[in-house]
Tab-separated table of C-alpha atoms in Angstrom:
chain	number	residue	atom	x	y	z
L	407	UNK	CA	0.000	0.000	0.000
L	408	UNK	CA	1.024	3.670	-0.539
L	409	UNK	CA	1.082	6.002	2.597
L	410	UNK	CA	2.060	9.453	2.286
L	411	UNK	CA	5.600	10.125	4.217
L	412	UNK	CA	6.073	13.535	5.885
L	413	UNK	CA	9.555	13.950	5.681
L	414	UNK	CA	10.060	13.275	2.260
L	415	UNK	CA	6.691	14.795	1.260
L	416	UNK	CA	5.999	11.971	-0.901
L	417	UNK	CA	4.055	8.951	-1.129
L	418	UNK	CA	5.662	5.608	-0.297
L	419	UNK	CA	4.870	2.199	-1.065
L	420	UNK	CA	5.041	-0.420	2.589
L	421	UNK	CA	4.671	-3.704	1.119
L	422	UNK	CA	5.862	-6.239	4.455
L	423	UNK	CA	4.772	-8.964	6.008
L	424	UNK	CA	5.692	-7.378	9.242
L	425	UNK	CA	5.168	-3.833	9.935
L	426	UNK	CA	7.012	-2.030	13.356
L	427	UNK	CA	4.871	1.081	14.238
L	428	UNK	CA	5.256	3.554	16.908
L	429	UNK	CA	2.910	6.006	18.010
L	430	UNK	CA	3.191	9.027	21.040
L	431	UNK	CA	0.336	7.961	23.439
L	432	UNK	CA	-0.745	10.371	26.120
L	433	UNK	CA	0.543	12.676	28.886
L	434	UNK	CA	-1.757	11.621	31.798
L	435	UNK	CA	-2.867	14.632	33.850
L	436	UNK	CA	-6.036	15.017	32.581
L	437	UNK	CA	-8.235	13.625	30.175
L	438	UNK	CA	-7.695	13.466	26.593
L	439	UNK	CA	-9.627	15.482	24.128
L	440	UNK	CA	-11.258	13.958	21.356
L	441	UNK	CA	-8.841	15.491	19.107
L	442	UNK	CA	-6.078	12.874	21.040
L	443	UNK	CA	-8.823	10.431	19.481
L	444	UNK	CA	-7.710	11.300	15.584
L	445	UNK	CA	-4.258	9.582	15.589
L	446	UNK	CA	-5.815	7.020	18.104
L	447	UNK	CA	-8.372	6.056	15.550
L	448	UNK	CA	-6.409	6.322	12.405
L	449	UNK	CA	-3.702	4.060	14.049
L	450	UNK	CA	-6.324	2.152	14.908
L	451	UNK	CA	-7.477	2.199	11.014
L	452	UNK	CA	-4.109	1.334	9.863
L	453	UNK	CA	-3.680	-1.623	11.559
L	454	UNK	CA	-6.813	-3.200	11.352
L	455	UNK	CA	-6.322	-3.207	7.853
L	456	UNK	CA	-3.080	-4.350	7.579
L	457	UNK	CA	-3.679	-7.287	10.119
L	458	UNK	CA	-6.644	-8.050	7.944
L	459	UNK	CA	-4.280	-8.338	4.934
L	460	UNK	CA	-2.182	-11.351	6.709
L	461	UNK	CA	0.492	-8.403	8.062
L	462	UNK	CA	1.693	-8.940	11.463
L	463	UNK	CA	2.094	-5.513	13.297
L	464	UNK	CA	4.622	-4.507	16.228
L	465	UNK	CA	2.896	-1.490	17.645
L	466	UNK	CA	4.604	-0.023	20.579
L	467	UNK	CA	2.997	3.120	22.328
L	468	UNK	CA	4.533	5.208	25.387
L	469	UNK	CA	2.517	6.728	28.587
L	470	UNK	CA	4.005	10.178	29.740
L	471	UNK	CA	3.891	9.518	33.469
L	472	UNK	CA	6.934	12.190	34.496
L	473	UNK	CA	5.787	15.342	33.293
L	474	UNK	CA	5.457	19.455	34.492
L	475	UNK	CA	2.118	19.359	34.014
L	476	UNK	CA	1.468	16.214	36.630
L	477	UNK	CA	3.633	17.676	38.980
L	478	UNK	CA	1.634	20.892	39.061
L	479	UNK	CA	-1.961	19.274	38.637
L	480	UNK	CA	-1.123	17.205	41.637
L	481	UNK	CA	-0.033	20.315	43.531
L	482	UNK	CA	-2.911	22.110	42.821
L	483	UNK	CA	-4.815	19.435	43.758
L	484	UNK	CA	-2.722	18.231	46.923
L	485	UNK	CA	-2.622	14.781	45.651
L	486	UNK	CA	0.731	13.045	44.837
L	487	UNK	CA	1.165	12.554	41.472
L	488	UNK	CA	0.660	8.673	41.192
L	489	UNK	CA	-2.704	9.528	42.227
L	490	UNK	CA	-2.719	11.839	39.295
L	491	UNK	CA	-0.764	9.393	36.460
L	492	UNK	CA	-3.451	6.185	37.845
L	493	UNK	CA	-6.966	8.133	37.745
L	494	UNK	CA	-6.278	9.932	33.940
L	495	UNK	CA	-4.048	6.291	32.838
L	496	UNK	CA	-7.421	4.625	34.258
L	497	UNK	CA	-9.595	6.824	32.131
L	498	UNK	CA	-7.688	6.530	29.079
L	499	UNK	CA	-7.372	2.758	28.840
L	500	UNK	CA	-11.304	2.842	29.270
L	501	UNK	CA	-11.292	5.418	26.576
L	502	UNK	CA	-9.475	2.867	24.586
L	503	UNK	CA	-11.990	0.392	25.436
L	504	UNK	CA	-15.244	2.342	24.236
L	505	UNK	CA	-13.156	3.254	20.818
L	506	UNK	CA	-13.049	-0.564	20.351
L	507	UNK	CA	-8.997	0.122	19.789
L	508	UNK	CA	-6.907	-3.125	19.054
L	509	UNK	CA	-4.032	-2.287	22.111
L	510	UNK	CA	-0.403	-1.784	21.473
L	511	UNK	CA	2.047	-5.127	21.340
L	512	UNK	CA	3.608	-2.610	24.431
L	513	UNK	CA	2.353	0.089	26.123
L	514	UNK	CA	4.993	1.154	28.524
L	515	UNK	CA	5.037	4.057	31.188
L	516	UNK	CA	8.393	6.129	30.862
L	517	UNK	CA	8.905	5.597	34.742
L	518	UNK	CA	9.636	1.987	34.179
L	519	UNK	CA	12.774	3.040	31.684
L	520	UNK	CA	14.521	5.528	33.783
L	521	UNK	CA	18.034	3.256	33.866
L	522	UNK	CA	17.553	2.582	30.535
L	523	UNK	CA	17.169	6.465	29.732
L	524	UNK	CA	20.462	7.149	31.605
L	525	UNK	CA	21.959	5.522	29.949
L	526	UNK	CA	20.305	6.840	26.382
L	527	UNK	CA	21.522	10.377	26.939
L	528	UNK	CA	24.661	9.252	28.413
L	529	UNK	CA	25.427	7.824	25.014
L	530	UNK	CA	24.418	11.335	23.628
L	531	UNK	CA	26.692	12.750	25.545
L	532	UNK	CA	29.724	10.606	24.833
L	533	UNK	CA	28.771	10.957	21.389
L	534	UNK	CA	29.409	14.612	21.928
L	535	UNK	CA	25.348	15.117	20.033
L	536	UNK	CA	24.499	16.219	23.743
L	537	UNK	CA	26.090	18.382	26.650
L	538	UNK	CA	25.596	18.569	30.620
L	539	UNK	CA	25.609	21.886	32.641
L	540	UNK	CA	25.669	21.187	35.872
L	541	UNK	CA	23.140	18.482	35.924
L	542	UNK	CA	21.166	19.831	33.184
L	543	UNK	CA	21.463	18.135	30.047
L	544	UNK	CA	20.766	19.594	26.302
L	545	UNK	CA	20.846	18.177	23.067
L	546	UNK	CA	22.891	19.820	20.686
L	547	UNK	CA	21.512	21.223	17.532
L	548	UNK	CA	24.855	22.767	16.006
L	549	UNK	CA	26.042	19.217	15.305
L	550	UNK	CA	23.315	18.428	13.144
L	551	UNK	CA	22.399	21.454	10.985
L	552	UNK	CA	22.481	19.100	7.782
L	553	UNK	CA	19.578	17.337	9.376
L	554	UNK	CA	17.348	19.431	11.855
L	555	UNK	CA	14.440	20.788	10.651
L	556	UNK	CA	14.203	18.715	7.779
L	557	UNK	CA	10.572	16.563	9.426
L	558	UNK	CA	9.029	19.864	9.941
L	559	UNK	CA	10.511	21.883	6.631
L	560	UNK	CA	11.654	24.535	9.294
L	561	UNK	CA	15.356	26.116	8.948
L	562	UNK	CA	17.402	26.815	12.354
L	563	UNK	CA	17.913	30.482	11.566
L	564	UNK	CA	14.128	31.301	10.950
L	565	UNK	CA	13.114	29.531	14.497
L	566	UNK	CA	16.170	31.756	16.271
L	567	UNK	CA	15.252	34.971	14.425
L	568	UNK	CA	11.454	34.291	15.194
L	569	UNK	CA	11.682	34.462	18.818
L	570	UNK	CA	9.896	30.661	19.080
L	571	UNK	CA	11.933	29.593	21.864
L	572	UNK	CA	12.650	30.563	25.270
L	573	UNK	CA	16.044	31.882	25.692
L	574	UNK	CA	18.545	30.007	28.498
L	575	UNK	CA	22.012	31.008	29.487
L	576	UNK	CA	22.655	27.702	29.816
L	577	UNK	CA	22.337	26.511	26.308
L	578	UNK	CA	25.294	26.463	23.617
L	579	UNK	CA	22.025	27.389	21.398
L	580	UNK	CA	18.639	28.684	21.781
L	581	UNK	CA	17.160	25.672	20.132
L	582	UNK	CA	19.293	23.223	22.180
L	583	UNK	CA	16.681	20.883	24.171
L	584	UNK	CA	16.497	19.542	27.798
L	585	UNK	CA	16.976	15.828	27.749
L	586	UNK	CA	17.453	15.692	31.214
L	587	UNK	CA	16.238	18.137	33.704
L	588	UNK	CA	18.154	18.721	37.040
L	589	UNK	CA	15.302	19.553	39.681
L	590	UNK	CA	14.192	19.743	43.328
L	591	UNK	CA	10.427	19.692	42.387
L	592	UNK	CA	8.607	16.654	42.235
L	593	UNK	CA	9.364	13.215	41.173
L	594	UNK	CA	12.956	12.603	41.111
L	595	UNK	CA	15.275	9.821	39.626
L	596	UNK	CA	18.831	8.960	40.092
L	597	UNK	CA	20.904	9.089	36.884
L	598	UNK	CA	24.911	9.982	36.494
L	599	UNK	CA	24.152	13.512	35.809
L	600	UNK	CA	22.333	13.891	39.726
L	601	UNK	CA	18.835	14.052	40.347
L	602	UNK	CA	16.031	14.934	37.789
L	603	UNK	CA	14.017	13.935	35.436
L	604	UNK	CA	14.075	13.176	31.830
L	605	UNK	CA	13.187	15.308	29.254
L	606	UNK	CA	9.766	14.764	27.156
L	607	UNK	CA	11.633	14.236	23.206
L	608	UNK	CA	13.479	11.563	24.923
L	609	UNK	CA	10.903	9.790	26.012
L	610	UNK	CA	9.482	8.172	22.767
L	611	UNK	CA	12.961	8.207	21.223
L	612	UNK	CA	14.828	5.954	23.769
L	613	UNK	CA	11.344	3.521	23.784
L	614	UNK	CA	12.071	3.031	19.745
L	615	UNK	CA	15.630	2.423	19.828
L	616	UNK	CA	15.223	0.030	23.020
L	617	UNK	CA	12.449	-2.193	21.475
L	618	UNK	CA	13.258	-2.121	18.004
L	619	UNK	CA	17.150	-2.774	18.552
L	620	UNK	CA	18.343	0.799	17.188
L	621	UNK	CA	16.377	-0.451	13.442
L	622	UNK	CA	14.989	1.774	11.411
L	623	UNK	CA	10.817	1.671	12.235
L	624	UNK	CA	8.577	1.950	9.688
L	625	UNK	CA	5.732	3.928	10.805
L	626	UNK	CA	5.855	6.491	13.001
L	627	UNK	CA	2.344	8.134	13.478
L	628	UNK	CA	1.140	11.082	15.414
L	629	UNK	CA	-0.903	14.061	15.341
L	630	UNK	CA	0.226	17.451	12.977
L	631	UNK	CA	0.907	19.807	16.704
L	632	UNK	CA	3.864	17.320	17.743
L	633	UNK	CA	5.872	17.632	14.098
L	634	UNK	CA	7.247	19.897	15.573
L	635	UNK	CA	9.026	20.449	17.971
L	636	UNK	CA	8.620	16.897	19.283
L	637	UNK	CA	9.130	14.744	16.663
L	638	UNK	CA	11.704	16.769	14.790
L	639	UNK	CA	13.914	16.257	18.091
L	640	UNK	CA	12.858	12.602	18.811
L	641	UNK	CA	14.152	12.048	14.851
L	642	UNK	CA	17.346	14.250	15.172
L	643	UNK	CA	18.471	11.907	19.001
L	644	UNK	CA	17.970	8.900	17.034
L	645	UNK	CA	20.283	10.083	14.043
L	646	UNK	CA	22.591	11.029	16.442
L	647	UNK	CA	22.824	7.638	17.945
L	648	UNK	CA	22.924	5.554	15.118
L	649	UNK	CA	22.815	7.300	12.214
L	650	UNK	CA	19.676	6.088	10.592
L	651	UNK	CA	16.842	7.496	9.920
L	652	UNK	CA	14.383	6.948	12.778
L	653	UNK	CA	11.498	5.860	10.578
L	654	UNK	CA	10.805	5.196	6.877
L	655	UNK	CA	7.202	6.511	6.961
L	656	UNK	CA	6.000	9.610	9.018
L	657	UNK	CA	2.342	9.700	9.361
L	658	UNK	CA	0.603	13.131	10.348
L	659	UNK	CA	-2.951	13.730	10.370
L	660	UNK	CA	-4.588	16.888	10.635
L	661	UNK	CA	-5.773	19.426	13.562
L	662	UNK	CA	-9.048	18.730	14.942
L	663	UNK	CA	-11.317	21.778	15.241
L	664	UNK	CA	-15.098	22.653	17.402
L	665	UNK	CA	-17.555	24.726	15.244
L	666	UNK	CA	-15.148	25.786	13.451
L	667	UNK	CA	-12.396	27.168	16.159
L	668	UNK	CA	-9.364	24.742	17.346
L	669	UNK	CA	-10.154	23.681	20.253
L	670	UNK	CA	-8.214	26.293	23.264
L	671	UNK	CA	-8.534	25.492	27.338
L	672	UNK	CA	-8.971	29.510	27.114
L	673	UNK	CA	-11.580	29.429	24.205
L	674	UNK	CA	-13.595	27.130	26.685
L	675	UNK	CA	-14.572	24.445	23.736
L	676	UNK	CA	-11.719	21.764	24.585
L	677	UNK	CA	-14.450	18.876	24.705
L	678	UNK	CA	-13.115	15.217	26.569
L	679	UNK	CA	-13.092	12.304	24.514
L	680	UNK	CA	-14.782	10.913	27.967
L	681	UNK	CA	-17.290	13.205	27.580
L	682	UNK	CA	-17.959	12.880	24.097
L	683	UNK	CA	-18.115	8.702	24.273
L	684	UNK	CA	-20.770	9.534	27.911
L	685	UNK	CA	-23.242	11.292	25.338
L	686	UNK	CA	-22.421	9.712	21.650
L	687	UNK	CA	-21.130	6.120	20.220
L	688	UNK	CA	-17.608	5.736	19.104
L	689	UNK	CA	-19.122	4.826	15.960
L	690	UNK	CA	-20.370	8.018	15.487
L	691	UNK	CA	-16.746	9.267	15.901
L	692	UNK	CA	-15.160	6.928	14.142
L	693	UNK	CA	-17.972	7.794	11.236
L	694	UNK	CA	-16.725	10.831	11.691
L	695	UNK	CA	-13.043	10.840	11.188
L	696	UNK	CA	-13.637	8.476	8.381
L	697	UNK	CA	-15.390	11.342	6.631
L	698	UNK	CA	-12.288	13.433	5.889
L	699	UNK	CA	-8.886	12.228	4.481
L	700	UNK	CA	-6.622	11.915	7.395
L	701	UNK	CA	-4.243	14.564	6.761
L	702	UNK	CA	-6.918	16.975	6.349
L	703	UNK	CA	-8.316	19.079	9.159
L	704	UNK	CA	-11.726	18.638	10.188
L	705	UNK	CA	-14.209	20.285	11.793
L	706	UNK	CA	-16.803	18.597	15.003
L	707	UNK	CA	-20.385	20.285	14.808
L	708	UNK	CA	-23.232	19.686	15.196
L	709	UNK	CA	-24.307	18.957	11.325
L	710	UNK	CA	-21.731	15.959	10.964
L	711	UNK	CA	-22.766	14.308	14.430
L	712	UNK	CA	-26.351	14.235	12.731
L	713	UNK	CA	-24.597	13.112	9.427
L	714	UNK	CA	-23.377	10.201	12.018
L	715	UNK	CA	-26.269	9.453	13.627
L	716	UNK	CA	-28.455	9.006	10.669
L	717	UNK	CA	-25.539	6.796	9.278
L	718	UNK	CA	-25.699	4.414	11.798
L	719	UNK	CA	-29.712	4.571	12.032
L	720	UNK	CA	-29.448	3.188	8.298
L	721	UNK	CA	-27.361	0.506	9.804
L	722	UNK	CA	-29.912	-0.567	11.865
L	723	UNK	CA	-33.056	0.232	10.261
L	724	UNK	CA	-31.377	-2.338	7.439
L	725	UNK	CA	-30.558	-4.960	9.752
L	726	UNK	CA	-34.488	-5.009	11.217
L	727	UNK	CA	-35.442	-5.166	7.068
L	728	UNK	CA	-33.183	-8.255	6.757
L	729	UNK	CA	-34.217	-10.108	10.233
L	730	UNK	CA	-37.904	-9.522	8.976
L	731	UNK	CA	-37.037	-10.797	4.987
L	732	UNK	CA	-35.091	-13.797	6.741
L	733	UNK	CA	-38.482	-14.690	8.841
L	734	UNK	CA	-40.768	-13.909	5.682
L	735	UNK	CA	-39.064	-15.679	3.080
L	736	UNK	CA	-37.378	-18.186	5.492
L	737	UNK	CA	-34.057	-17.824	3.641
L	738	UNK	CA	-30.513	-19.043	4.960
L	739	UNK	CA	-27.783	-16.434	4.932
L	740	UNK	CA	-24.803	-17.929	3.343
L	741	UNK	CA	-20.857	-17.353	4.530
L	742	UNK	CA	-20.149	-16.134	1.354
L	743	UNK	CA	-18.460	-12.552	0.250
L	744	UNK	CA	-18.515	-10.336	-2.941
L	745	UNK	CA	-14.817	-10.242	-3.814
L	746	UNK	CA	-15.480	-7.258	-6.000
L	747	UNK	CA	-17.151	-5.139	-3.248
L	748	UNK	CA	-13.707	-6.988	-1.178
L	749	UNK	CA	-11.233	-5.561	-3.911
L	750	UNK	CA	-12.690	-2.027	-3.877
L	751	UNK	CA	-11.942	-1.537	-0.565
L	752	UNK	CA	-8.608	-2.474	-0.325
L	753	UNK	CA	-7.792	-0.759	-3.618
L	754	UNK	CA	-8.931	2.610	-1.754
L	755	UNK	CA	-7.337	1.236	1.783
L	756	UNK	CA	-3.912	0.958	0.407
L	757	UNK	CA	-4.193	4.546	-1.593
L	758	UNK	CA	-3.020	6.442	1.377
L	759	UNK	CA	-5.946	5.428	3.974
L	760	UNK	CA	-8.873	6.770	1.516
L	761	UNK	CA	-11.442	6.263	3.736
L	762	UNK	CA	-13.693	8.652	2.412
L	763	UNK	CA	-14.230	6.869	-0.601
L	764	UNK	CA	-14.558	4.111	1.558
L	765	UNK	CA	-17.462	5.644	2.682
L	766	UNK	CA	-18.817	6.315	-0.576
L	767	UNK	CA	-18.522	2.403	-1.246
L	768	UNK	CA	-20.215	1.566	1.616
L	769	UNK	CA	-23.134	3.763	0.473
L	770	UNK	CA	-23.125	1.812	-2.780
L	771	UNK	CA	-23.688	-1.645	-1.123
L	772	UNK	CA	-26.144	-0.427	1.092
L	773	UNK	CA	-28.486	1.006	-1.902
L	774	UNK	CA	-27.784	-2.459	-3.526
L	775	UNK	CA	-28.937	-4.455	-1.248
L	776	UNK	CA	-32.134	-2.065	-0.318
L	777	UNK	CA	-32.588	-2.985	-4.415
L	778	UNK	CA	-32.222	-6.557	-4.396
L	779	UNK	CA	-34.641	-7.013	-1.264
L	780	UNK	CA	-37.351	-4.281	-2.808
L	781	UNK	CA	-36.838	-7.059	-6.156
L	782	UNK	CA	-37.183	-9.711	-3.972
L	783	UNK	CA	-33.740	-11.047	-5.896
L	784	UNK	CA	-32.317	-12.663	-2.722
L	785	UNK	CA	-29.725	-14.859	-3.895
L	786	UNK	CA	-26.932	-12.121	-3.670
L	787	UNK	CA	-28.111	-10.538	-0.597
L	788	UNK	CA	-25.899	-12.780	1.686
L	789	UNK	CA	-22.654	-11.681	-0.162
L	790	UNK	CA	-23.190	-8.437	0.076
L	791	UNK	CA	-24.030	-8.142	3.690
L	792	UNK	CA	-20.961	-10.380	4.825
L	793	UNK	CA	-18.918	-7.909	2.233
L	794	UNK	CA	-20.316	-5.053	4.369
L	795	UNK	CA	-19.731	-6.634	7.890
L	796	UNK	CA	-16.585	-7.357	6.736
L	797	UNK	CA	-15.653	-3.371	5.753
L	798	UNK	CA	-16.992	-2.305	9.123
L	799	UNK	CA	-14.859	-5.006	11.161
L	800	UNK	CA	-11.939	-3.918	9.381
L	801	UNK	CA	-12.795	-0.190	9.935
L	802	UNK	CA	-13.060	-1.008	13.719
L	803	UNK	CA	-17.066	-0.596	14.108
L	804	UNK	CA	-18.894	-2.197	16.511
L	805	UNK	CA	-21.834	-1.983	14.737
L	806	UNK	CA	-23.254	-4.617	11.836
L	807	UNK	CA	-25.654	-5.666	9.592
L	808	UNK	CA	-27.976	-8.276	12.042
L	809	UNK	CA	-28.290	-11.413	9.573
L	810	UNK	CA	-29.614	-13.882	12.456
L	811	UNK	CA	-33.102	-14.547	13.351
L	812	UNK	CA	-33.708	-17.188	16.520
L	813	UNK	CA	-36.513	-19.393	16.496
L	814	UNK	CA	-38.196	-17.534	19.539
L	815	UNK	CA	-38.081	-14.717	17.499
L	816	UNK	CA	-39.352	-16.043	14.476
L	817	UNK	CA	-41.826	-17.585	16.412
L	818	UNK	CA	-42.636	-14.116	18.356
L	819	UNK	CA	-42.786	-12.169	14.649
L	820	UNK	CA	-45.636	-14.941	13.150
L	821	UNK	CA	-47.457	-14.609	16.251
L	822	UNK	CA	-47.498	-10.431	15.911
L	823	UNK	CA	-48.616	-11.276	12.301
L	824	UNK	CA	-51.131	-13.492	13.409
L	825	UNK	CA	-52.698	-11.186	15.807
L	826	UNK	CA	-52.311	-8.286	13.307
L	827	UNK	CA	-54.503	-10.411	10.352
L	828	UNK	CA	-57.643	-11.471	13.738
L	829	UNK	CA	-57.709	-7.693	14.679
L	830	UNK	CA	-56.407	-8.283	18.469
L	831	UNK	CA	-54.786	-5.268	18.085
L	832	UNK	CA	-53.936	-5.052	21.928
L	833	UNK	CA	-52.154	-8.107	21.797
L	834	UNK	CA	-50.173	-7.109	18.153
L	835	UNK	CA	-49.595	-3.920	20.403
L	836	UNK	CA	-48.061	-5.898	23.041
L	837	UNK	CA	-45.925	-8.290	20.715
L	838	UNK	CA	-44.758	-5.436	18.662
L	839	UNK	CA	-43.415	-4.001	21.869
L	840	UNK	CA	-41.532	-7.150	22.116
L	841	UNK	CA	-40.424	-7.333	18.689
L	842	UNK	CA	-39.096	-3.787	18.801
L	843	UNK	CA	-36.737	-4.370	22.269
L	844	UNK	CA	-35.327	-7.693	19.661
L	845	UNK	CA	-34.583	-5.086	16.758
L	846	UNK	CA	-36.816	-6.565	14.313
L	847	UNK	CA	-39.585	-3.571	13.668
């Protein structure tokens, strides 16, 4: 399949029978916003399909569990910041869980690789890529002007002479990054530069090169805000170490935007994936991000939740038409699938994710089958429906088209019908009731 590549600003073909993919999962000190959910679901996408295809996947993810922001959350809250890390790591692994996510291979906490960090930037640092001031330790940039700011399309001199980072009298250079953070506040952890903490672009760089042996990855996936600065330095340690490129294929998708604004703590529309899954489906999500081609931004409103809804309404106002042709016609639903329908969707899969027109296929089936049943031309109607299921398994749905009818119901429908054709309407009312809670009328 083709997937478009960041760095090189290109498409590239991926054509393994095992794929290593890394992804930056969350900083837990609060809950994740449903634009978090974008790379979620997309990686999600990805590898759904690619497992589907007979690919075995190595997905490794990270948890951010030393971090500013836990250290003052738990402050402000007087709470110590494990209490912090295990209420928001609860709440995202159940987020996980309503999103119907297929879980990382690994999904490690950064505490449980401090040694292993040490000695990461102490091998910067004999490398002479990284420097320590008195217990504070900074990559540095100088040594790699070839190569820095290539992921983002940035040059060093524009970032300097643009006032985008905060000056330090410590650093060689102004763009120079902590890797290791001497401190007194907070967690702390032993390492051979004194106590501290590590630095956040470590983090997922020193997970990569530990479980994929220094190797080249092949995806690496994340969200458009952290190409820069986070990925650029993540990509320019791992050069440094073993100069390599740190992936082959750099996935980005687009920002994430409420009515029309990007979402802003101070703008007061920053809406909680929690939140979002306590009133709506993931489907209706997933729907959603499926709408738009990944690299695209895309806006949440109103309108396209209703788009959603009525989506998934057709979903199951077809599956009550087919339980009620199965009973009527007494028809067997075969195992079957349309390989055409099958090829289709991988054709758009593997061009770059197209999910959109995946969309548009989907749409295609569904009027089919409405035409075959309205024909009464049921022969094909299995194959298309197991085609269908299929697409929405592989999309990571939980929803389906219903193809099974028990006896009890069967028997429950003929007895509604029954009453219906000797006028005891309060008993058809009664069974209807009945046959509504089953999701046949």
């Amino acid at each position: 399949m083709k997937l478009f590549d960041t760095l090189t600003q290109t498409q590239k073909e991926i054509n393994k029978k095992v794929i290593n993919i890394y992804s930056c999962g969350p900083t837990i000190y609060d809950y994740i916003h449903i634009g978090n959910a974008r790379p979620i679901i997309l990686m999600d996408t990805l590898i759904r399909f690619l497992e589907s295809s007979g690919v075995k996947v190595n997905f490794l993810q990270n948890i951010t569990d030393i971090d500013d922001k836990i250290i003052e959350k738990a402050l402000s809250e007087n709470k110590t910041e494990k209490e912090i890390t295990d209420k928001y790591l609860s709440a995202f692994l159940d987020n996980l869980n309503k999103l119907n996510i297929r879980r990382p291979n690994k999904l490690i906490p950064i505490s449980e690789r401090i040694l292993e960090m040490d000695r990461f930037i102490s091998k910067l640092v004999n490398l002479d890529a990284a420097y320590n001031v008195n217990g504070d330790v900074y990559f540095d940039i100088q040594k790699f002007t070839d190569e820095y700011g290539k992921l983002s399309n940035k040059k060093i001199q524009d970032l300097i002479s643009g006032n985008r980072v905060e000056v330090d009298i410590k650093k060689n250079n102004p763009l120079d990054f902590s890797i290791w953070k001497k401190t007194n506040k907070g967690v702390m952890f032993n390492s051979i530069f004194g106590k501290g903490r590590p630095g956040w672009h470590t983090e997922c760089v020193l997970l990569v090169d530990e479980y994929f042996s220094g190797e080249t990855i092949d995806i690496h996936l994340g969200g458009i805000d952290l190409q820069f600065p986070h990925h650029e330095n993540e990509r320019i340690q791992f050069i440094a170490k073993n100069n390599k490129e740190l992936a082959n294929i750099w996935m980005h998708n687009g920002h994430l935007t409420i009515d029309g604004e990007k979402m802003s703590k101070s703008l007061g529309n920053v809406m909680t994936l929690t939140n979002f899954l306590n009133e709506y489906s993931s489907d209706i999500l997933r729907w959603i991000f499926l709408t738009t081609y990944y690299k695209q931004p895309l806006n949440i409103s109103d309108d396209i939740i209703e788009q959603a809804k009525k989506f998934i309404q057709k979903i199951d106002n077809l599956s009550k038409k087919i339980k009620q042709v199965i009973i009527t016609e007494q028809i067997t639903m075969s195992g079957y699938i349309d390989d055409n329908i099958l090829d289709e969707f991988k054709i758009h899969m593997q061009d770059d994710l197209n999910t959109s027109r995946v969309l548009t296929l989907i749409e295609e089936v569904l009027k089919d089958i409405n035409r075959l049943i309205s024909l009464n031309e049921l022969k094909a109607l299995s194959t298309k429906i197991n085609s269908l299921n299929y697409i929405f398994k592989t999309l990571g749905f939980s929803m389906c088209v219903n193809v099974f009818a028990s006896e009890e119901e069967k028997d429950i429908f003929w007895a509604w019908k029954k009453a219906v054709s000797e006028k005891e309407f309060e008993k058809a009312d009664e069974i209807r009731a009945i046959l509504i809670s089953k999701g046949i009328l």
